[in-house]
Coordinates of C-alpha atoms (C1' of nucleotides) in Angstrom, one line a residue:
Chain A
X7 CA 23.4 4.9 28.4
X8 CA 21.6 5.3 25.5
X9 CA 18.7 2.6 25.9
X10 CA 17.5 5.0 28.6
X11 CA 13.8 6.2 28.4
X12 CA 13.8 9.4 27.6
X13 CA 11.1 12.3 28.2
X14 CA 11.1 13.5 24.8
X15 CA 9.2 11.1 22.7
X16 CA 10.8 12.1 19.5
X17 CA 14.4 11.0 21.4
X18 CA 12.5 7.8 22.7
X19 CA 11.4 7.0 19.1
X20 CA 14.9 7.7 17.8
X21 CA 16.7 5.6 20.3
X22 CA 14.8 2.7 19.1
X23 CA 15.9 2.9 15.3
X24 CA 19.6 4.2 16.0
X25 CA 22.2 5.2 18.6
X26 CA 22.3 8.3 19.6
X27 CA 25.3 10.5 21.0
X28 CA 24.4 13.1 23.7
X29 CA 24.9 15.8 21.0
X30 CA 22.3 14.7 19.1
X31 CA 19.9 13.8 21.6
X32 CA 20.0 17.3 22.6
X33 CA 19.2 18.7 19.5
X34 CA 16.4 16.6 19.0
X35 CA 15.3 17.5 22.5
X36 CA 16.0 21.7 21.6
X37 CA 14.0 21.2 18.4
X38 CA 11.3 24.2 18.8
X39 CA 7.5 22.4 18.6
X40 CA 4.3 24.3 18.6
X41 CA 2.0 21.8 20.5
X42 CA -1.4 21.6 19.9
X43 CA -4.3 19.6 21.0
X44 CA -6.6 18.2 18.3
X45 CA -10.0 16.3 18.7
X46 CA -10.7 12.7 17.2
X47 CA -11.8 12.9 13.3
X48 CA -9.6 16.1 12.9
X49 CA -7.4 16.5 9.8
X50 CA -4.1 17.3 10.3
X51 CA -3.1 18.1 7.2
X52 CA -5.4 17.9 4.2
X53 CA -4.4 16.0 0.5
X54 CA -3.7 19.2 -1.5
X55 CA -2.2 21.4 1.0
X56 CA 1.8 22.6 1.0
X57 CA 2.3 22.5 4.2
X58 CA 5.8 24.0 5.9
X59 CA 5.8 21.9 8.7
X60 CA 5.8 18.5 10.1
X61 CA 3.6 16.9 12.9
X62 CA 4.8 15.1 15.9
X63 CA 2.4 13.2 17.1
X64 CA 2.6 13.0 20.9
X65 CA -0.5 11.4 22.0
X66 CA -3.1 9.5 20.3
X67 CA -3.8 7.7 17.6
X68 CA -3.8 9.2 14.2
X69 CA -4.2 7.7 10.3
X70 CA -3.2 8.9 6.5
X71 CA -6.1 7.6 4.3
X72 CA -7.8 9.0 1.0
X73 CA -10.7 9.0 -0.3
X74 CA -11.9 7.8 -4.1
X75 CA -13.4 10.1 -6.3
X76 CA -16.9 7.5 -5.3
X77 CA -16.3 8.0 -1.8
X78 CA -14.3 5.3 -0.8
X79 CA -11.9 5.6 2.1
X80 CA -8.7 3.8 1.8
X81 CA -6.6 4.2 5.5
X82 CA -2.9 3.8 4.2
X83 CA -1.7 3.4 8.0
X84 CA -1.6 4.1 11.4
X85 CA 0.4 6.2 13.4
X86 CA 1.2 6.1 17.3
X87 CA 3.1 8.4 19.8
X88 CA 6.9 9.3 18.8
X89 CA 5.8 9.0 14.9
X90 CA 6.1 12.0 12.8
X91 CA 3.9 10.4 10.0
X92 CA 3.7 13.6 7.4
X93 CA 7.2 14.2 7.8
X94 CA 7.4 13.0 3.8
X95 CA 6.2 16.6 3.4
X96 CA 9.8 17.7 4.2
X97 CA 10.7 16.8 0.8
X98 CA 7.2 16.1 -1.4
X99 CA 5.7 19.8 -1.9
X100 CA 2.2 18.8 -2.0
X101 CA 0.3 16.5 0.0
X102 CA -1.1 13.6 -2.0
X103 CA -3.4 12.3 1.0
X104 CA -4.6 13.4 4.5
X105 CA -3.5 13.1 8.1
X106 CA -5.8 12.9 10.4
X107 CA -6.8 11.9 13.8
X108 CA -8.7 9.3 15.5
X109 CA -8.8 9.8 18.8
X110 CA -8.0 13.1 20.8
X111 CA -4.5 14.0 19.8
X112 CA -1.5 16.1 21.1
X113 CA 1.1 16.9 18.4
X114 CA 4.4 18.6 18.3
X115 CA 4.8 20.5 14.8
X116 CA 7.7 21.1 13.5
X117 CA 9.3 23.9 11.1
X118 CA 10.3 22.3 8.1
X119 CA 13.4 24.7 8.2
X120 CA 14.3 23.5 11.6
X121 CA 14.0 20.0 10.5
X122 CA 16.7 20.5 7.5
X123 CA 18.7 22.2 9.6
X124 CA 19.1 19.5 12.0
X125 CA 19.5 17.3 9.4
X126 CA 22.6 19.2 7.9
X127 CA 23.9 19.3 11.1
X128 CA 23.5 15.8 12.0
X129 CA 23.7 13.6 9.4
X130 CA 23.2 10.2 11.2
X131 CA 19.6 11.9 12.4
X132 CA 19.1 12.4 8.5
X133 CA 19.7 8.9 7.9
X134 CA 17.7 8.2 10.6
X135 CA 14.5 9.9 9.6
X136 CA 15.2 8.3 5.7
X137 CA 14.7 5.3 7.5
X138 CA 11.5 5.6 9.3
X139 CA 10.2 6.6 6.1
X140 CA 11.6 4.0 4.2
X141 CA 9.5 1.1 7.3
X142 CA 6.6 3.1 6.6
X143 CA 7.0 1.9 2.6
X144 CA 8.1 -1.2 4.1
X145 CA 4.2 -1.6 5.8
X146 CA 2.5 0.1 2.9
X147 CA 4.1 -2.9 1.0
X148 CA 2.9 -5.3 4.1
X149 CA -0.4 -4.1 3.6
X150 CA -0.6 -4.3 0.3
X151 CA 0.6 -7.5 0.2
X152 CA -2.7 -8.4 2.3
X153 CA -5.3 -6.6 0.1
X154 CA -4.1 -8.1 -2.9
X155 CA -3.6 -11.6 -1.8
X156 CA -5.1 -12.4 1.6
X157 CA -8.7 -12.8 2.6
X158 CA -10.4 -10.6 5.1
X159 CA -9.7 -12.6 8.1
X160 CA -5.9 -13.1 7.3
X161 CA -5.6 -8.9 7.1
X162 CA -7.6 -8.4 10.5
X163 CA -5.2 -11.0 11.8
X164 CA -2.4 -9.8 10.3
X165 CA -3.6 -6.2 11.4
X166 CA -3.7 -7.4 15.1
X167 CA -0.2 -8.5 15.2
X168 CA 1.1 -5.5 13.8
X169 CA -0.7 -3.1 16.2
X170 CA 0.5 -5.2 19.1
X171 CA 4.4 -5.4 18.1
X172 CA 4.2 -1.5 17.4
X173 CA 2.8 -0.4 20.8
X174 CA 4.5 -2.9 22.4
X175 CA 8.0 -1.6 20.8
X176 CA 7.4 2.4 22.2
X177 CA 6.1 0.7 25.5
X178 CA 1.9 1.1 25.3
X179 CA 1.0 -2.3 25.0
X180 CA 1.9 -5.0 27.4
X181 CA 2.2 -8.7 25.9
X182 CA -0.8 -9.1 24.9
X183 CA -3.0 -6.3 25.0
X184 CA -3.2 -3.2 23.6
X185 CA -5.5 -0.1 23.0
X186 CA -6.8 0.4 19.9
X187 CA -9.8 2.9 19.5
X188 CA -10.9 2.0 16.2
X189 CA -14.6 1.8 15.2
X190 CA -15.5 -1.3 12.6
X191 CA -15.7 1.5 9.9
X192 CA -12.1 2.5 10.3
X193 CA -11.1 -1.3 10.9
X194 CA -12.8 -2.2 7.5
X195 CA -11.5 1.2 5.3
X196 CA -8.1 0.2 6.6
X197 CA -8.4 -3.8 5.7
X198 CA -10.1 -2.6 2.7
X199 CA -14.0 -4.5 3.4
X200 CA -17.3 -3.2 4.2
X201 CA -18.0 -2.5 7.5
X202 CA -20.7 -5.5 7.9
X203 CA -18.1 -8.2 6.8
X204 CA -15.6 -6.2 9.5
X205 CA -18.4 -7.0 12.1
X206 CA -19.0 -11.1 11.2
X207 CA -14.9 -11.3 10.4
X208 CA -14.9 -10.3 14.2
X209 CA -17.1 -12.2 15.4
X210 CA -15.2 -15.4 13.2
X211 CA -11.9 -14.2 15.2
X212 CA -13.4 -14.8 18.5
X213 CA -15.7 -17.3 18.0
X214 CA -11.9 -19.2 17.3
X215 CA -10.8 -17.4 20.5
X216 CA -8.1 -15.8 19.1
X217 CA -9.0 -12.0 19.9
X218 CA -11.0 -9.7 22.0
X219 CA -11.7 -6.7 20.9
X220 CA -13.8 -4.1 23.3
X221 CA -14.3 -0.8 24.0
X222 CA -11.2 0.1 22.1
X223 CA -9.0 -2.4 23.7
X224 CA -7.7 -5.7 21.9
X225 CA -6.8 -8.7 24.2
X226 CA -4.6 -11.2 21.7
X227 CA -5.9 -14.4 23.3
X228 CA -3.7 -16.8 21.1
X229 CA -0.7 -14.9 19.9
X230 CA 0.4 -18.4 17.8
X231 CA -2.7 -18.9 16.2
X232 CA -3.3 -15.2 15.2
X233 CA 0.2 -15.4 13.3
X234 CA -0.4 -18.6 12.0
X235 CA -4.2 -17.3 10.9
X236 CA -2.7 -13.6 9.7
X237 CA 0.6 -14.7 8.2
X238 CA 2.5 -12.5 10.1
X239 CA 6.2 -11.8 10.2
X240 CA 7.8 -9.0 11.5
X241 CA 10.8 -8.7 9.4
X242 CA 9.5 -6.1 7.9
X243 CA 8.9 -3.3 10.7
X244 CA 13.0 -3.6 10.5
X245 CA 13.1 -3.0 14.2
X246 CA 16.0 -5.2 14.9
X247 CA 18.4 -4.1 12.5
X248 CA 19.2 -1.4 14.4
X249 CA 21.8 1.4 12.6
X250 CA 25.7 1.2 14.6
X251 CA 26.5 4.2 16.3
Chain B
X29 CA 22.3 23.9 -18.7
X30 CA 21.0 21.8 -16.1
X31 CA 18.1 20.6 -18.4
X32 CA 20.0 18.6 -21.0
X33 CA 20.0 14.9 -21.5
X34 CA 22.8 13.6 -20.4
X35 CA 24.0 10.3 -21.3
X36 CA 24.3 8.8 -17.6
X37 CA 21.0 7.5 -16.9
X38 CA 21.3 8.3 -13.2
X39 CA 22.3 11.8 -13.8
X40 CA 19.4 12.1 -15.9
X41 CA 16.5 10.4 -13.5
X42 CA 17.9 12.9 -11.5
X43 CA 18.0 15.9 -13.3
X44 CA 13.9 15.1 -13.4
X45 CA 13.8 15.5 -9.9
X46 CA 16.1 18.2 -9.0
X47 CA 18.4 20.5 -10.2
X48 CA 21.7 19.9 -10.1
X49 CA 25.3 21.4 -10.4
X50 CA 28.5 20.8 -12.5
X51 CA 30.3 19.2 -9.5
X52 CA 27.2 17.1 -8.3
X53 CA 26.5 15.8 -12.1
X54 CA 30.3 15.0 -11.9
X55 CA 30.1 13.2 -8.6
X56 CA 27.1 11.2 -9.5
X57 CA 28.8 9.9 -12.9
X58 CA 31.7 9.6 -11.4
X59 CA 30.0 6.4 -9.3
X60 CA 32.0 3.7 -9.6
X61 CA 29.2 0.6 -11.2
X62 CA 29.8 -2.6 -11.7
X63 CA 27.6 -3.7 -14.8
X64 CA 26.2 -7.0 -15.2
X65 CA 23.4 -8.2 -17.8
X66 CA 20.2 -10.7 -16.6
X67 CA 18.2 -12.0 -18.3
X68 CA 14.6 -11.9 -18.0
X69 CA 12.7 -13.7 -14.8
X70 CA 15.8 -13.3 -12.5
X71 CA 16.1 -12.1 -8.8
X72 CA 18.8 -9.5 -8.3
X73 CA 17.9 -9.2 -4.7
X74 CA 15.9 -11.5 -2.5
X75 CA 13.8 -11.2 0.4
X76 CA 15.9 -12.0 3.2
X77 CA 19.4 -11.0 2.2
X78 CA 21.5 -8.4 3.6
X79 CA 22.9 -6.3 0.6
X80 CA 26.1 -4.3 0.5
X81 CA 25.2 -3.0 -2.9
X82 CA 21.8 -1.0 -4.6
X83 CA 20.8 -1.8 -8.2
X84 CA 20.4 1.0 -10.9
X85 CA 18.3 0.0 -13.7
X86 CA 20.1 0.8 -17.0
X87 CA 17.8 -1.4 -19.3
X88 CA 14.9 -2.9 -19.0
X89 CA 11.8 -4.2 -16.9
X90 CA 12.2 -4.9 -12.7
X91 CA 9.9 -5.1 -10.5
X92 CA 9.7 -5.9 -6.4
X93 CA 7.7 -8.5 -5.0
X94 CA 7.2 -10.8 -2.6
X95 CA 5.0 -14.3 -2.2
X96 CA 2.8 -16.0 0.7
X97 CA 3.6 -18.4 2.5
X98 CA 0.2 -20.0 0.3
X99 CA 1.9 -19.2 -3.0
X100 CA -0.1 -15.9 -3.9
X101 CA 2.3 -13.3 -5.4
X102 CA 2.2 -9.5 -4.8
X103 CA 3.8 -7.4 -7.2
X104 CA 4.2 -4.4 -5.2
X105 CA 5.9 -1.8 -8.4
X106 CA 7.4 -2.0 -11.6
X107 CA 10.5 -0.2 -12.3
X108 CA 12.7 1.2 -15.2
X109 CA 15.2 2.7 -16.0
X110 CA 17.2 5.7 -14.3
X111 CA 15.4 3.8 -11.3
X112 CA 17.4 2.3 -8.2
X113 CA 14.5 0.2 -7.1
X114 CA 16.4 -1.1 -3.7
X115 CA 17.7 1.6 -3.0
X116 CA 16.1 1.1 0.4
X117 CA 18.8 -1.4 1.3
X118 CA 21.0 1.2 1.8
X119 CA 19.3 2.1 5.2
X120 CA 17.2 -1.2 5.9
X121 CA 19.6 -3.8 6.0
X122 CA 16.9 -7.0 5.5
X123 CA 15.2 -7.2 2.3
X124 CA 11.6 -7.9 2.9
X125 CA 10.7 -8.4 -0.5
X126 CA 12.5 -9.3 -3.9
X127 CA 13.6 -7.6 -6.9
X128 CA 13.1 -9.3 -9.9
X129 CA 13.8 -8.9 -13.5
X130 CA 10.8 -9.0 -16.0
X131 CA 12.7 -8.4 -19.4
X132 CA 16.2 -8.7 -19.8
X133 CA 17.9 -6.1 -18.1
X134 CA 21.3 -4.0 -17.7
X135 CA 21.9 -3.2 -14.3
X136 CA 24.7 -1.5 -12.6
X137 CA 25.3 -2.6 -8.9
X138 CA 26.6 0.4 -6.5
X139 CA 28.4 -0.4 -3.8
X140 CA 26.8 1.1 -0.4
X141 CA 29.3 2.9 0.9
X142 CA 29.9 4.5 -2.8
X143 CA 26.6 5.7 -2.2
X144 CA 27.2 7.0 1.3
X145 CA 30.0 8.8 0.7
X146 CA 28.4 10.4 -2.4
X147 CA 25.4 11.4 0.4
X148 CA 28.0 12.9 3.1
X149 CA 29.4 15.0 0.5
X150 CA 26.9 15.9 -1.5
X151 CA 24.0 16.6 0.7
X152 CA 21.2 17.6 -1.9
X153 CA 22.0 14.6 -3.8
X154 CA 21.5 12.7 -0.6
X155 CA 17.8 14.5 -0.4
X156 CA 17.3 13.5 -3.8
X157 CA 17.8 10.3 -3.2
X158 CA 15.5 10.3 -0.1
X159 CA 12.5 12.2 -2.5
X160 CA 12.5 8.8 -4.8
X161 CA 11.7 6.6 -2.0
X162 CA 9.3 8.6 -0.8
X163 CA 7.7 8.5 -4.3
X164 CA 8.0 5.2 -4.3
X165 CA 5.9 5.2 -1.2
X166 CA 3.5 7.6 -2.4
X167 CA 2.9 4.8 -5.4
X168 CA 2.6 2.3 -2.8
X169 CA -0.2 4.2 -1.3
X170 CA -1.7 4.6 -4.7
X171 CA -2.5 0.8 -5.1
X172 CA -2.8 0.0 -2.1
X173 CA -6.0 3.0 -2.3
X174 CA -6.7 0.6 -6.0
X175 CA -6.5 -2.6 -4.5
X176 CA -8.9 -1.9 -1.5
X177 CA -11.1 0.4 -3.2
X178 CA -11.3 0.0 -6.8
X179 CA -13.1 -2.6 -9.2
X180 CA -10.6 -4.6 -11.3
X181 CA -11.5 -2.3 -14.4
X182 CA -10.3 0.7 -12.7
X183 CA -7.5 -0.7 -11.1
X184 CA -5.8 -2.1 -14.7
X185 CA -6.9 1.8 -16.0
X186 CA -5.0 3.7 -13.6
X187 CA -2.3 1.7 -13.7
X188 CA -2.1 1.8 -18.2
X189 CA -2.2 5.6 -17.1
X190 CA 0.4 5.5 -14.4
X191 CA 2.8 3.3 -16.6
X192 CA 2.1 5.7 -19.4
X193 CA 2.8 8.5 -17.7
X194 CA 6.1 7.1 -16.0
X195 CA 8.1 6.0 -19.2
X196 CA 7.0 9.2 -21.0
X197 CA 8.7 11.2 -18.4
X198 CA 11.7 9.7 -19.3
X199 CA 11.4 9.6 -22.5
X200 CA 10.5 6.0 -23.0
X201 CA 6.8 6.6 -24.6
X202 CA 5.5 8.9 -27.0
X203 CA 2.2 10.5 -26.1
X204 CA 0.0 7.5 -26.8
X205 CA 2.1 4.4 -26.6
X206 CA 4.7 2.7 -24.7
X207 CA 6.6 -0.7 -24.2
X208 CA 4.6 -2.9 -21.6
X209 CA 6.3 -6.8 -22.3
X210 CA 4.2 -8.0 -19.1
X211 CA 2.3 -11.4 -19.0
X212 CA -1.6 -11.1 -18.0
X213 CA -0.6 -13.6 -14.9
X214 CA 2.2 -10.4 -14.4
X215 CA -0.5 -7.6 -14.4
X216 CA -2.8 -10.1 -12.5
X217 CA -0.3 -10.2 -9.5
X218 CA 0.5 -6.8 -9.7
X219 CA -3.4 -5.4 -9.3
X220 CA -4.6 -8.0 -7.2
X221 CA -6.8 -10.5 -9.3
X222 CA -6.8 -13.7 -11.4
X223 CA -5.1 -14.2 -14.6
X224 CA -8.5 -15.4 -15.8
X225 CA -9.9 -12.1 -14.5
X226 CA -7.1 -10.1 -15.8
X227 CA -7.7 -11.1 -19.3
X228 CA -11.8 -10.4 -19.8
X229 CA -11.5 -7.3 -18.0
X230 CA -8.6 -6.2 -21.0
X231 CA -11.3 -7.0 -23.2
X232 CA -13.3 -4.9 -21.8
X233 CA -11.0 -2.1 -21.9
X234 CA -10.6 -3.5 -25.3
X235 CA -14.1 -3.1 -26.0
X236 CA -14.5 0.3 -25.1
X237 CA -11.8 1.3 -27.7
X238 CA -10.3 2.5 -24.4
X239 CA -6.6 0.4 -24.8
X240 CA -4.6 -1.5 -27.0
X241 CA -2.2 -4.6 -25.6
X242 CA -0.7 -6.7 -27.8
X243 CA 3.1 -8.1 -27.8
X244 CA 4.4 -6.3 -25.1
X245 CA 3.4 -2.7 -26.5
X246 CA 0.6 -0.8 -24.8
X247 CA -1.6 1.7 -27.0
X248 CA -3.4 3.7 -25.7
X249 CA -6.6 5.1 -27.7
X250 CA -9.0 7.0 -24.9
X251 CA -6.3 8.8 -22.7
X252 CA -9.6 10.8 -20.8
X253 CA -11.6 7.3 -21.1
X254 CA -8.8 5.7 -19.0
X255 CA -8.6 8.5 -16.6
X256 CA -12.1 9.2 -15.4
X257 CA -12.5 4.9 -15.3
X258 CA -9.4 4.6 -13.3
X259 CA -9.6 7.6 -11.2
X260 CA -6.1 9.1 -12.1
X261 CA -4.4 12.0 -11.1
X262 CA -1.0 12.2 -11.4
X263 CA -0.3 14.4 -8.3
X264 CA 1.2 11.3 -6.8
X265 CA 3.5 10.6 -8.9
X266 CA 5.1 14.4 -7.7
X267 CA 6.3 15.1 -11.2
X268 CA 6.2 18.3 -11.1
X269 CA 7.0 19.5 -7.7
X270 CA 10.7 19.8 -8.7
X271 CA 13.1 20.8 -5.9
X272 CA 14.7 24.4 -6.0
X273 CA 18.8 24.5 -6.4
Chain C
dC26 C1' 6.9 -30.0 -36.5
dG27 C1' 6.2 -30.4 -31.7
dC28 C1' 6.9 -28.3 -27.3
dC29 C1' 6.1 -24.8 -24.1
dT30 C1' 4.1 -20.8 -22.6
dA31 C1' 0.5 -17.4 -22.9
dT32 C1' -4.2 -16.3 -24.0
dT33 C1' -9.0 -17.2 -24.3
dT34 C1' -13.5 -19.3 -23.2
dG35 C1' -17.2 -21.5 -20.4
dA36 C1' -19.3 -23.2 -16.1
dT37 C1' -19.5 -23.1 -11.4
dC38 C1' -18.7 -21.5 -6.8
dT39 C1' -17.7 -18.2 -3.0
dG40 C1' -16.1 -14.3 -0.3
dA41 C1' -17.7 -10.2 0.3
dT42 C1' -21.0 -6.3 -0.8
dT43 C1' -25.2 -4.1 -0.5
dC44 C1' -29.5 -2.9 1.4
dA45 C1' -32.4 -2.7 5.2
dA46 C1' -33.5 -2.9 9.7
dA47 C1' -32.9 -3.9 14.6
dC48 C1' -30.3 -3.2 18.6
dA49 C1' -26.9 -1.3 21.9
dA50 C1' -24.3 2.2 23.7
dT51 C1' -23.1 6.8 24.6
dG52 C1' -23.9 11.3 25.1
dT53 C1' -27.0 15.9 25.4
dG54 C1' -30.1 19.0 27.0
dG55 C1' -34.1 19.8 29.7
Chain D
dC24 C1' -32.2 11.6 36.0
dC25 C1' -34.8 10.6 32.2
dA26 C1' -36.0 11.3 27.1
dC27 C1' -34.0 11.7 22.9
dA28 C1' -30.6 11.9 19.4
dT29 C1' -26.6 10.1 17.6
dT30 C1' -23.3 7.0 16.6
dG31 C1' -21.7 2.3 16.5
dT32 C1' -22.7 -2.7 16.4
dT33 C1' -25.2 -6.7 15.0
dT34 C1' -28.3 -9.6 12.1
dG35 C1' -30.6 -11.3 7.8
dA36 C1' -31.4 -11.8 2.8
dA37 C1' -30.2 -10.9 -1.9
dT38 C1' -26.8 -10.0 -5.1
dC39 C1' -22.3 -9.6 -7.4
dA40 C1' -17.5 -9.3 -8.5
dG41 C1' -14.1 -12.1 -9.0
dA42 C1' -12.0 -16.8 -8.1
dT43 C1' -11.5 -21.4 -9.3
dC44 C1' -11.4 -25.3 -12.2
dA45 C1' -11.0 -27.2 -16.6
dA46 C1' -10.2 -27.2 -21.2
dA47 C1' -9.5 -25.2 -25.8
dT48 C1' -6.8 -22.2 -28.7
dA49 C1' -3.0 -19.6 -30.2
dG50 C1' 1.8 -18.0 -30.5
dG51 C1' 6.8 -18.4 -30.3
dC52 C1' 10.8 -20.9 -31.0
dG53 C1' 14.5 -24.6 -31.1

DNA sequence: CGCCTATTTGATCTGATTCAAACAATGTGG
DNA sequence: CCACATTGTTTGAATCAGATCAAATAGGCG
């Protein structure tokens, strides 16, 4: 049965964007990780750097942002359990920004010789990994889409229901709550806005009762209203057009 | 020699990126492509359909966008030629955006599995491939850093630079100038402001003898100006980590 | 020429920033 | 367990970048 939950998050994560056959799931399961445990605000892998491997993020919450030449921050997106968010490096030498945590972190990394070897041997998890590159463009263009068009309250909106469908896809968010450990600084360097208009923007989004947001948990209180406000539309996570096997 | 221009405009674009041999240059020309000419302000794809064919650009101007539900228009990259702008299709099967024409254009539509095949048996090609939508992604990033961190000045000067850049390195600018047949309300929804906005902030760029844009051509007069205002380094682009044979 | 589209200019308004300070939590060492 | 430091949140006032509205001007082009 291949919608079975798996233990190996990488094989979870992978049964959600394609079918696998038992071959393949065990040689995503045999691939050889060197875990390691990283504390919140640690970077990963740093813009600049060559790296030859790829992170697994097992547990946490981790983000890829930059920073201008002013000292800007600009948080390009966020990345949950079962993601392998630098695995771009596989195939761009040099890193053009920086992975890094949020919160604590466990991660799986990942020989980028191991990883092309699996890939020649099984194409279909190739194609696979293309694609979960090619949803991450897909958000980058979502939230892009937001900072160029949309006013602040839209993106947090918008920001919410995108959290909330991606936990609750990999199973760590119920209907209508999730955690999400962000301080108002991070909030506002990924919605692109100073962390004072993050705070009233907030305050805005519950006064209209739509969310909660608490000690690193965010309680959606109207789901409807929160599209509606955000102008969200999940066509373009892609996560029903699920490859054949 | 693996360096030549070659008259195939795919072949070439990928000759940029990564060397190739004899049989692969053959295979890639040998791609069946069914040519069609559109004129300017067309939509080859549109958000929403399910294509069973990508779009090299042969000639001319695209670019990929989509537009809110209130009307407000994000152009999310600009594309010539060599280029296969949705190539994504190929793994995503919803289009979540548009491509568009800005100029006439020749395009040559490849059927999917023309392209799948020529990625089973050619499996460096197929890794090419993947490298240009990462790059694509890695431009995302890059405006999306502009449009939530960067004043309007600075955004318009790294992208002159970026667009400079681009069509020299395929031979489409000399060192200084380059074909740019946008509209101010174009460039306006590309970086994220008004056309209004769009058009005193070129005369400031104007001003500071830093640019040149009239009918279409862009000149530029104060290449290290336009860098240090727009913040640009090219490492993003990934020009010039080229992948081994 | 007259039409349409693109550019330019001016005046006004507003979403969001900045600066500054108060306040609340959370954690640390004595 | 409290005092203190640190980090995050909240509030207010002043300012600004850029939007909006409206209208004038300038180019193409059939």
């Amino acid at each position: 049965m291949a919608w079975s939950t798996h233990a190996h998050p990488l094989v979870r994560k992978m049964e959600s964007i394609v079918v696998l056959s038992g071959e393949e799931r065990d040689a995503l399961s045999a691939l050889p990780l060197q875990i390691q445990e990283l504390k919140a605000d640690q970077d990963i892998v740093r813009e600049g750097d060559r790296p030859s491997r790829s992170c697994l993020l097992l547990k946490g919450l981790a983000c890829r942002a930059r920073t201008t030449a002013e000292g800007r921050r600009q948080i390009f997106s966020f990345h949950i359990a079962g993601e392998i968010p630098d695995l771009q490096s596989l195939h761009l030498k040099t890193m053009d920004h920086t992975l890094q945590t949020n919160t604590p972190c466990t991660v799986g990394l990942i020989q980028h010789e191991d990883l092309r070897g699996l890939c020649e041997r099984h194409p279909r998890i190739s194609s696979a990994f293309w694609r979960e590159t090619l949803i991450d463009a897909a958000v980058f263009r979502e939230w892009m889409l937001g900072l160029g068009t949309k006013r602040a309250e839209a993106r947090m909106a918008h920001f919410f229901c995108e959290m909330l469908v991606r936990l609750k896809a990999v199973g760590l968010a119920d209907s209508d709550t999730c955690p999400l450990p962000l301080t108002q600084a991070e909030l506002g360097s990924a919605l692109g806005i100073s962390t004072v208009h993050v705070n009233r923007v907030l305050q805005e989004l519950r006064a209209a009762d739509l969310v909660e947001l608490t000690r690193g948990t965010l309680t959606v209180k109207d789901w409807a209203g929160l599209v509606r406000l955000g102008g969200f539309d999940p066509t373009y996570l892609h996560q029903h057009d699920r490859m054949a096997a």
